[in-house]
PDB file of C-alpha atoms in Angstrom:
ATOM      1  CA  GLU A  17     152.346  10.767 -37.495  1.00 75.00           C
ATOM      2  CA  ASP A  18     152.455   7.214 -38.512  1.00 80.00           C
ATOM      3  CA  GLN A  19     155.753   6.361 -39.231  1.00 87.00           C
ATOM      4  CA  VAL A  20     158.227   3.152 -39.436  1.00 94.00           C
ATOM      5  CA  THR A  21     161.939   3.445 -38.676  1.00 95.00           C
ATOM      6  CA  GLN A  22     164.199   0.614 -39.418  1.00 97.00           C
ATOM      7  CA  SER A  23     167.812  -0.085 -37.898  1.00 97.00           C
ATOM      8  CA  PRO A  24     170.526  -0.697 -38.691  1.00 97.00           C
ATOM      9  CA  GLU A  25     170.471   0.663 -42.470  1.00 96.00           C
ATOM     10  CA  ALA A  26     173.250  -1.563 -43.141  1.00 97.00           C
ATOM     11  CA  LEU A  27     174.135  -4.854 -41.109  1.00 98.00           C
ATOM     12  CA  ARG A  28     177.344  -6.901 -42.521  1.00 98.00           C
ATOM     13  CA  LEU A  29     177.556 -10.403 -40.735  1.00 98.00           C
ATOM     14  CA  GLN A  30     179.781 -13.622 -41.082  1.00 98.00           C
ATOM     15  CA  GLU A  31     178.022 -16.863 -42.058  1.00 98.00           C
ATOM     16  CA  GLY A  32     176.416 -18.241 -39.048  1.00 97.00           C
ATOM     17  CA  GLU A  33     176.823 -14.707 -36.912  1.00 97.00           C
ATOM     18  CA  SER A  34     173.122 -14.662 -35.518  1.00 98.00           C
ATOM     19  CA  SER A  35     171.909 -11.208 -35.031  1.00 98.00           C
ATOM     20  CA  SER A  36     168.370  -8.884 -35.039  1.00 98.00           C
ATOM     21  CA  LEU A  37     166.968  -6.236 -37.220  1.00 98.00           C
ATOM     22  CA  ASN A  38     164.783  -3.848 -35.420  1.00 98.00           C
ATOM     23  CA  CYS A  39     161.649  -2.201 -36.618  1.00 98.00           C
ATOM     24  CA  SER A  40     159.923   0.308 -34.325  1.00 97.00           C
ATOM     25  CA  TYR A  41     156.799   2.214 -35.422  1.00 94.00           C
ATOM     26  CA  THR A  42     154.124   4.619 -34.435  1.00 90.00           C
ATOM     27  CA  VAL A  43     150.599   4.512 -36.168  1.00 86.00           C
ATOM     28  CA  SER A  44     147.056   4.783 -35.714  1.00 83.00           C
ATOM     29  CA  GLY A  45     145.082   2.000 -35.285  1.00 81.00           C
ATOM     30  CA  LEU A  46     147.724  -1.180 -36.178  1.00 84.00           C
ATOM     31  CA  ARG A  47     146.002  -3.832 -38.093  1.00 88.00           C
ATOM     32  CA  GLY A  48     149.077  -5.454 -38.733  1.00 91.00           C
ATOM     33  CA  LEU A  49     152.860  -5.707 -39.322  1.00 94.00           C
ATOM     34  CA  PHE A  50     154.505  -6.945 -42.058  1.00 95.00           C
ATOM     35  CA  TRP A  51     157.924  -8.307 -43.090  1.00 97.00           C
ATOM     36  CA  TYR A  52     159.329  -8.582 -46.536  1.00 97.00           C
ATOM     37  CA  ARG A  53     162.715  -9.372 -48.209  1.00 98.00           C
ATOM     38  CA  GLN A  54     163.847  -7.503 -51.299  1.00 97.00           C
ATOM     39  CA  ASP A  55     166.614  -8.519 -53.504  1.00 96.00           C
ATOM     40  CA  PRO A  56     167.903  -6.218 -56.261  1.00 92.00           C
ATOM     41  CA  GLY A  57     166.039  -5.151 -58.799  1.00 88.00           C
ATOM     42  CA  LYS A  58     162.777  -7.394 -57.755  1.00 93.00           C
ATOM     43  CA  GLY A  59     159.391  -6.708 -55.887  1.00 95.00           C
ATOM     44  CA  PRO A  60     159.340  -7.476 -52.087  1.00 96.00           C
ATOM     45  CA  GLU A  61     158.970 -11.152 -50.999  1.00 96.00           C
ATOM     46  CA  PHE A  62     156.460 -11.037 -48.447  1.00 95.00           C
ATOM     47  CA  LEU A  63     157.822 -12.900 -45.450  1.00 97.00           C
ATOM     48  CA  PHE A  64     155.596 -12.520 -41.986  1.00 94.00           C
ATOM     49  CA  THR A  65     152.537 -11.025 -40.675  1.00 94.00           C
ATOM     50  CA  LEU A  66     152.235 -10.269 -37.411  1.00 95.00           C
ATOM     51  CA  TYR A  67     149.034  -8.956 -35.395  1.00 92.00           C
ATOM     52  CA  SER A  68     149.300  -8.639 -31.704  1.00 91.00           C
ATOM     53  CA  ALA A  69     152.131  -8.176 -29.447  1.00 93.00           C
ATOM     54  CA  GLY A  70     153.575 -10.971 -28.247  1.00 95.00           C
ATOM     55  CA  GLU A  71     153.049 -12.735 -31.532  1.00 96.00           C
ATOM     56  CA  GLU A  72     155.763 -14.757 -33.177  1.00 97.00           C
ATOM     57  CA  LYS A  73     156.559 -16.133 -36.400  1.00 97.00           C
ATOM     58  CA  GLU A  74     159.214 -18.421 -37.881  1.00 97.00           C
ATOM     59  CA  LYS A  75     160.455 -19.524 -40.961  1.00 95.00           C
ATOM     60  CA  GLU A  76     163.825 -21.441 -41.637  1.00 95.00           C
ATOM     61  CA  ARG A  77     166.659 -18.972 -40.127  1.00 97.00           C
ATOM     62  CA  LEU A  78     164.038 -16.180 -39.613  1.00 98.00           C
ATOM     63  CA  LYS A  79     162.018 -15.353 -36.541  1.00 98.00           C
ATOM     64  CA  ALA A  80     159.848 -12.150 -36.365  1.00 98.00           C
ATOM     65  CA  THR A  81     158.518 -11.000 -33.311  1.00 98.00           C
ATOM     66  CA  LEU A  82     156.281  -8.232 -32.218  1.00 96.00           C
ATOM     67  CA  THR A  83     155.929  -6.080 -29.122  1.00 92.00           C
ATOM     68  CA  LYS A  84     153.245  -2.928 -28.892  1.00 88.00           C
ATOM     69  CA  LYS A  85     155.928  -0.503 -30.133  1.00 91.00           C
ATOM     70  CA  GLU A  86     158.561  -2.328 -32.319  1.00 96.00           C
ATOM     71  CA  SER A  87     159.233  -5.602 -34.005  1.00 97.00           C
ATOM     72  CA  PHE A  88     162.248  -7.665 -34.314  1.00 98.00           C
ATOM     73  CA  LEU A  89     163.446 -10.210 -37.376  1.00 98.00           C
ATOM     74  CA  HIS A  90     165.954 -12.406 -35.779  1.00 98.00           C
ATOM     75  CA  ILE A  91     168.603 -13.998 -38.444  1.00 98.00           C
ATOM     76  CA  THR A  92     169.908 -17.278 -36.709  1.00 98.00           C
ATOM     77  CA  ALA A  93     173.303 -18.895 -38.375  1.00 98.00           C
ATOM     78  CA  PRO A  94     172.802 -16.763 -41.481  1.00 97.00           C
ATOM     79  CA  LYS A  95     174.089 -17.758 -44.683  1.00 98.00           C
ATOM     80  CA  PRO A  96     175.047 -15.884 -48.087  1.00 97.00           C
ATOM     81  CA  GLU A  97     171.771 -16.406 -49.576  1.00 97.00           C
ATOM     82  CA  ASP A  98     169.860 -14.396 -46.859  1.00 98.00           C
ATOM     83  CA  SER A  99     171.919 -11.436 -48.030  1.00 98.00           C
ATOM     84  CA  ALA A 100     168.937  -8.813 -49.172  1.00 98.00           C
ATOM     85  CA  THR A 101     167.340  -5.714 -48.060  1.00 97.00           C
ATOM     86  CA  TYR A 102     164.771  -6.381 -45.386  1.00 98.00           C
ATOM     87  CA  LEU A 103     161.679  -4.252 -45.153  1.00 97.00           C
ATOM     88  CA  CYS A 104     159.311  -3.720 -42.406  1.00 96.00           C
ATOM     89  CA  ALA A 105     155.797  -2.297 -42.879  1.00 94.00           C
ATOM     90  CA  VAL A 106     152.596  -1.347 -40.946  1.00 92.00           C
ATOM     91  CA  SER A 107     149.316  -0.833 -41.811  1.00 88.00           C
ATOM     92  CA  GLY A 108     146.570   1.419 -40.166  1.00 81.00           C
ATOM     93  CA  ASN A 109     144.491   3.017 -42.842  1.00 75.00           C
ATOM     94  CA  GLN A 110     147.380   2.166 -45.640  1.00 79.00           C
ATOM     95  CA  PHE A 111     150.586   0.749 -45.489  1.00 85.00           C
ATOM     96  CA  TYR A 112     153.591   2.150 -44.157  1.00 90.00           C
ATOM     97  CA  PHE A 113     157.057   0.725 -45.019  1.00 93.00           C
ATOM     98  CA  GLY A 114     160.534   1.405 -43.420  1.00 95.00           C
ATOM     99  CA  THR A 115     163.537   2.153 -45.637  1.00 94.00           C
ATOM    100  CA  GLY A 116     164.906  -1.162 -44.821  1.00 96.00           C
ATOM    101  CA  THR A 117     167.652  -3.055 -43.657  1.00 97.00           C
ATOM    102  CA  SER A 118     170.386  -3.981 -45.842  1.00 97.00           C
ATOM    103  CA  LEU A 119     171.990  -7.286 -44.972  1.00 98.00           C
ATOM    104  CA  THR A 120     175.071  -8.526 -46.721  1.00 98.00           C
ATOM    105  CA  VAL A 121     176.023 -12.367 -45.365  1.00 98.00           C
ATOM    106  CA  ILE A 122     179.828 -13.039 -45.916  1.00 97.00           C
ATOM    107  CA  PRO A 123     181.278 -16.412 -46.474  1.00 96.00           C
TER     108      PRO A 123
ATOM    109  CA  LYS B  20     149.027 -20.152 -58.747  1.00 68.00           C
ATOM    110  CA  ALA B  21     150.322 -17.128 -60.819  1.00 82.00           C
ATOM    111  CA  GLY B  22     151.912 -14.139 -59.230  1.00 94.00           C
ATOM    112  CA  VAL B  23     151.420 -10.446 -59.818  1.00 97.00           C
ATOM    113  CA  THR B  24     152.790  -9.485 -62.959  1.00 97.00           C
ATOM    114  CA  GLN B  25     153.071  -5.912 -64.264  1.00 98.00           C
ATOM    115  CA  THR B  26     154.169  -4.610 -67.851  1.00 97.00           C
ATOM    116  CA  PRO B  27     156.195  -3.294 -69.032  1.00 97.00           C
ATOM    117  CA  ARG B  28     159.144  -4.303 -67.378  1.00 97.00           C
ATOM    118  CA  TYR B  29     161.323  -1.125 -68.350  1.00 97.00           C
ATOM    119  CA  LEU B  30     160.273   2.185 -69.752  1.00 97.00           C
ATOM    120  CA  ILE B  31     162.112   4.688 -71.018  1.00 98.00           C
ATOM    121  CA  LYS B  32     160.543   8.274 -71.610  1.00 98.00           C
ATOM    122  CA  THR B  33     161.119  11.832 -71.988  1.00 98.00           C
ATOM    123  CA  ARG B  34     160.079  15.154 -69.825  1.00 98.00           C
ATOM    124  CA  GLY B  35     156.506  16.012 -70.919  1.00 98.00           C
ATOM    125  CA  GLN B  36     155.133  12.648 -71.964  1.00 98.00           C
ATOM    126  CA  GLN B  37     152.679  10.250 -70.367  1.00 98.00           C
ATOM    127  CA  VAL B  38     153.078   6.994 -69.338  1.00 98.00           C
ATOM    128  CA  THR B  39     150.738   3.927 -68.397  1.00 98.00           C
ATOM    129  CA  LEU B  40     151.619   1.025 -66.417  1.00 98.00           C
ATOM    130  CA  SER B  41     149.587  -2.409 -66.084  1.00 98.00           C
ATOM    131  CA  CYS B  42     149.220  -4.831 -63.251  1.00 98.00           C
ATOM    132  CA  SER B  43     147.163  -8.250 -62.892  1.00 98.00           C
ATOM    133  CA  PRO B  44     146.791  -9.074 -59.237  1.00 97.00           C
ATOM    134  CA  ILE B  45     146.640 -12.765 -58.307  1.00 96.00           C
ATOM    135  CA  SER B  46     143.661 -14.795 -59.258  1.00 95.00           C
ATOM    136  CA  GLY B  47     140.866 -14.013 -56.383  1.00 93.00           C
ATOM    137  CA  HIS B  48     142.703 -10.703 -55.060  1.00 94.00           C
ATOM    138  CA  ARG B  49     140.183  -7.629 -55.446  1.00 94.00           C
ATOM    139  CA  SER B  50     142.295  -4.759 -53.789  1.00 94.00           C
ATOM    140  CA  VAL B  51     145.513  -3.395 -55.931  1.00 96.00           C
ATOM    141  CA  SER B  52     147.891  -0.776 -54.411  1.00 96.00           C
ATOM    142  CA  TRP B  53     150.871   0.962 -56.084  1.00 97.00           C
ATOM    143  CA  TYR B  54     153.975   2.510 -54.729  1.00 97.00           C
ATOM    144  CA  GLN B  55     156.768   4.193 -55.875  1.00 97.00           C
ATOM    145  CA  GLN B  56     160.424   2.960 -54.797  1.00 96.00           C
ATOM    146  CA  THR B  57     163.306   5.329 -54.986  1.00 93.00           C
ATOM    147  CA  PRO B  58     166.820   4.899 -53.392  1.00 87.00           C
ATOM    148  CA  GLY B  59     166.277   8.074 -51.100  1.00 80.00           C
ATOM    149  CA  GLN B  60     162.470   7.686 -50.565  1.00 84.00           C
ATOM    150  CA  GLY B  61     162.189   4.015 -49.916  1.00 87.00           C
ATOM    151  CA  LEU B  62     158.516   2.487 -51.072  1.00 93.00           C
ATOM    152  CA  GLN B  63     156.209   5.291 -50.991  1.00 94.00           C
ATOM    153  CA  PHE B  64     152.164   4.769 -51.042  1.00 93.00           C
ATOM    154  CA  LEU B  65     150.439   6.145 -54.155  1.00 96.00           C
ATOM    155  CA  PHE B  66     146.609   4.683 -53.985  1.00 94.00           C
ATOM    156  CA  GLU B  67     144.586   1.408 -53.610  1.00 94.00           C
ATOM    157  CA  TYR B  68     141.884   0.113 -55.439  1.00 95.00           C
ATOM    158  CA  PHE B  69     139.240  -2.386 -54.289  1.00 94.00           C
ATOM    159  CA  SER B  70     136.206  -3.441 -56.235  1.00 92.00           C
ATOM    160  CA  GLU B  71     136.975  -0.915 -58.798  1.00 94.00           C
ATOM    161  CA  THR B  72     136.709   2.356 -56.542  1.00 94.00           C
ATOM    162  CA  GLN B  73     139.653   4.460 -54.997  1.00 93.00           C
ATOM    163  CA  ARG B  74     139.631   3.241 -51.425  1.00 91.00           C
ATOM    164  CA  ASN B  75     142.733   5.386 -50.436  1.00 89.00           C
ATOM    165  CA  LYS B  76     145.281   7.927 -51.713  1.00 92.00           C
ATOM    166  CA  GLY B  77     148.859   8.875 -50.830  1.00 92.00           C
ATOM    167  CA  ASN B  78     150.559  12.367 -50.972  1.00 92.00           C
ATOM    168  CA  PHE B  79     151.080  12.399 -54.558  1.00 95.00           C
ATOM    169  CA  PRO B  80     150.118  15.150 -56.953  1.00 96.00           C
ATOM    170  CA  GLY B  81     147.179  14.738 -59.498  1.00 96.00           C
ATOM    171  CA  ARG B  82     149.495  13.998 -62.069  1.00 97.00           C
ATOM    172  CA  PHE B  83     149.392  10.366 -61.114  1.00 98.00           C
ATOM    173  CA  SER B  84     146.141   8.493 -61.448  1.00 97.00           C
ATOM    174  CA  GLY B  85     145.148   4.919 -61.622  1.00 97.00           C
ATOM    175  CA  ARG B  86     142.233   2.951 -62.206  1.00 97.00           C
ATOM    176  CA  GLN B  87     140.447  -0.576 -61.731  1.00 97.00           C
ATOM    177  CA  PHE B  88     138.889  -2.914 -64.276  1.00 97.00           C
ATOM    178  CA  SER B  89     135.754  -5.456 -63.075  1.00 96.00           C
ATOM    179  CA  ASN B  90     138.506  -8.445 -63.757  1.00 94.00           C
ATOM    180  CA  SER B  91     140.792  -6.565 -60.483  1.00 95.00           C
ATOM    181  CA  ARG B  92     143.477  -5.591 -63.058  1.00 97.00           C
ATOM    182  CA  SER B  93     144.478  -2.011 -62.751  1.00 98.00           C
ATOM    183  CA  GLU B  94     146.457   0.749 -64.656  1.00 98.00           C
ATOM    184  CA  MET B  95     148.278   3.493 -63.213  1.00 98.00           C
ATOM    185  CA  ASN B  96     148.748   6.712 -65.275  1.00 98.00           C
ATOM    186  CA  VAL B  97     151.668   9.407 -64.919  1.00 98.00           C
ATOM    187  CA  SER B  98     151.155  12.646 -67.123  1.00 96.00           C
ATOM    188  CA  THR B  99     153.789  15.415 -67.611  1.00 97.00           C
ATOM    189  CA  LEU B 100     156.457  12.944 -66.677  1.00 98.00           C
ATOM    190  CA  GLU B 101     159.285  15.185 -64.458  1.00 98.00           C
ATOM    191  CA  LEU B 102     162.841  13.981 -64.345  1.00 97.00           C
ATOM    192  CA  GLY B 103     162.089  12.940 -60.525  1.00 96.00           C
ATOM    193  CA  ASP B 104     159.295  10.445 -61.638  1.00 97.00           C
ATOM    194  CA  SER B 105     162.121   7.970 -62.286  1.00 97.00           C
ATOM    195  CA  ALA B 106     161.878   5.331 -60.353  1.00 97.00           C
ATOM    196  CA  LEU B 107     160.593   1.855 -59.938  1.00 97.00           C
ATOM    197  CA  TYR B 108     157.136   1.366 -59.776  1.00 98.00           C
ATOM    198  CA  LEU B 109     155.377  -1.740 -57.815  1.00 98.00           C
ATOM    199  CA  CYS B 110     151.911  -3.177 -57.796  1.00 97.00           C
ATOM    200  CA  ALA B 111     150.887  -5.341 -54.685  1.00 96.00           C
ATOM    201  CA  SER B 112     147.846  -7.511 -54.795  1.00 96.00           C
ATOM    202  CA  SER B 113     146.008  -8.378 -51.559  1.00 93.00           C
ATOM    203  CA  TRP B 114     142.731 -10.558 -51.245  1.00 90.00           C
ATOM    204  CA  GLY B 115     141.042  -7.499 -48.922  1.00 85.00           C
ATOM    205  CA  GLN B 116     141.274  -3.937 -48.564  1.00 79.00           C
ATOM    206  CA  GLY B 117     142.821  -1.639 -46.242  1.00 69.00           C
ATOM    207  CA  GLY B 118     145.728  -3.218 -44.900  1.00 75.00           C
ATOM    208  CA  THR B 119     144.453  -6.105 -43.082  1.00 78.00           C
ATOM    209  CA  TYR B 120     145.980  -8.637 -45.422  1.00 85.00           C
ATOM    210  CA  GLU B 121     149.361  -9.262 -46.620  1.00 89.00           C
ATOM    211  CA  GLN B 122     150.316  -7.572 -49.812  1.00 93.00           C
ATOM    212  CA  TYR B 123     152.031  -9.841 -52.744  1.00 95.00           C
ATOM    213  CA  PHE B 124     154.317  -7.478 -54.907  1.00 97.00           C
ATOM    214  CA  GLY B 125     154.754  -7.710 -58.470  1.00 97.00           C
ATOM    215  CA  PRO B 126     158.381  -7.374 -59.958  1.00 97.00           C
ATOM    216  CA  GLY B 127     157.928  -3.739 -60.871  1.00 97.00           C
ATOM    217  CA  THR B 128     158.165  -1.739 -63.793  1.00 98.00           C
ATOM    218  CA  ARG B 129     161.513   0.485 -63.909  1.00 97.00           C
ATOM    219  CA  LEU B 130     160.641   3.740 -65.366  1.00 98.00           C
ATOM    220  CA  THR B 131     163.167   6.241 -66.219  1.00 98.00           C
ATOM    221  CA  VAL B 132     162.593   9.718 -67.525  1.00 98.00           C
ATOM    222  CA  THR B 133     165.370  11.719 -69.447  1.00 97.00           C
TER     223      THR B 133
END
């Protein structure tokens, strides 16, 4: 069965305290792994696409990596404006989303 | 470049009624997917349309239906509304079909069923 599991469900960090979010998956015929950011009351905002194990993508304080069974979203020296829910999705025949990690960065 | 737009942004309906939601994709995008988002279930895939044809369907009852027009705009219809249909309905557009390309989401339509 295709599925995506994200951990932790919630994460509280002090400003500047780096950490990682995890996305583990099982999917038949992986076409891509996607990271999104979602702010309350808004649609998810696209961050990264990863297609193959070993691939890495970076954007400002965020870095996404991919292995054969999981992906990590590393957040370096986070700021309060990074507070949001981060969603992971994998695509086989369709998109499967995880339930997200709710990140709170405290000033 | 304009993003994905959804109308209306908010809706309040009564049980038993039906509702139609609209989505305009990013210009040039031919794939439109619909999702239901609830606090307990997260984002659940409803269906995907590409070139006016439904290409994929999630595990939802037949009360949920959709269509896509020749200009790639899409509509989603829910008939005989139930209280459990209260959710944020999100539309996402993509350049290609089937999950190879990233999807870009609209702001969603918040549906409340009373």
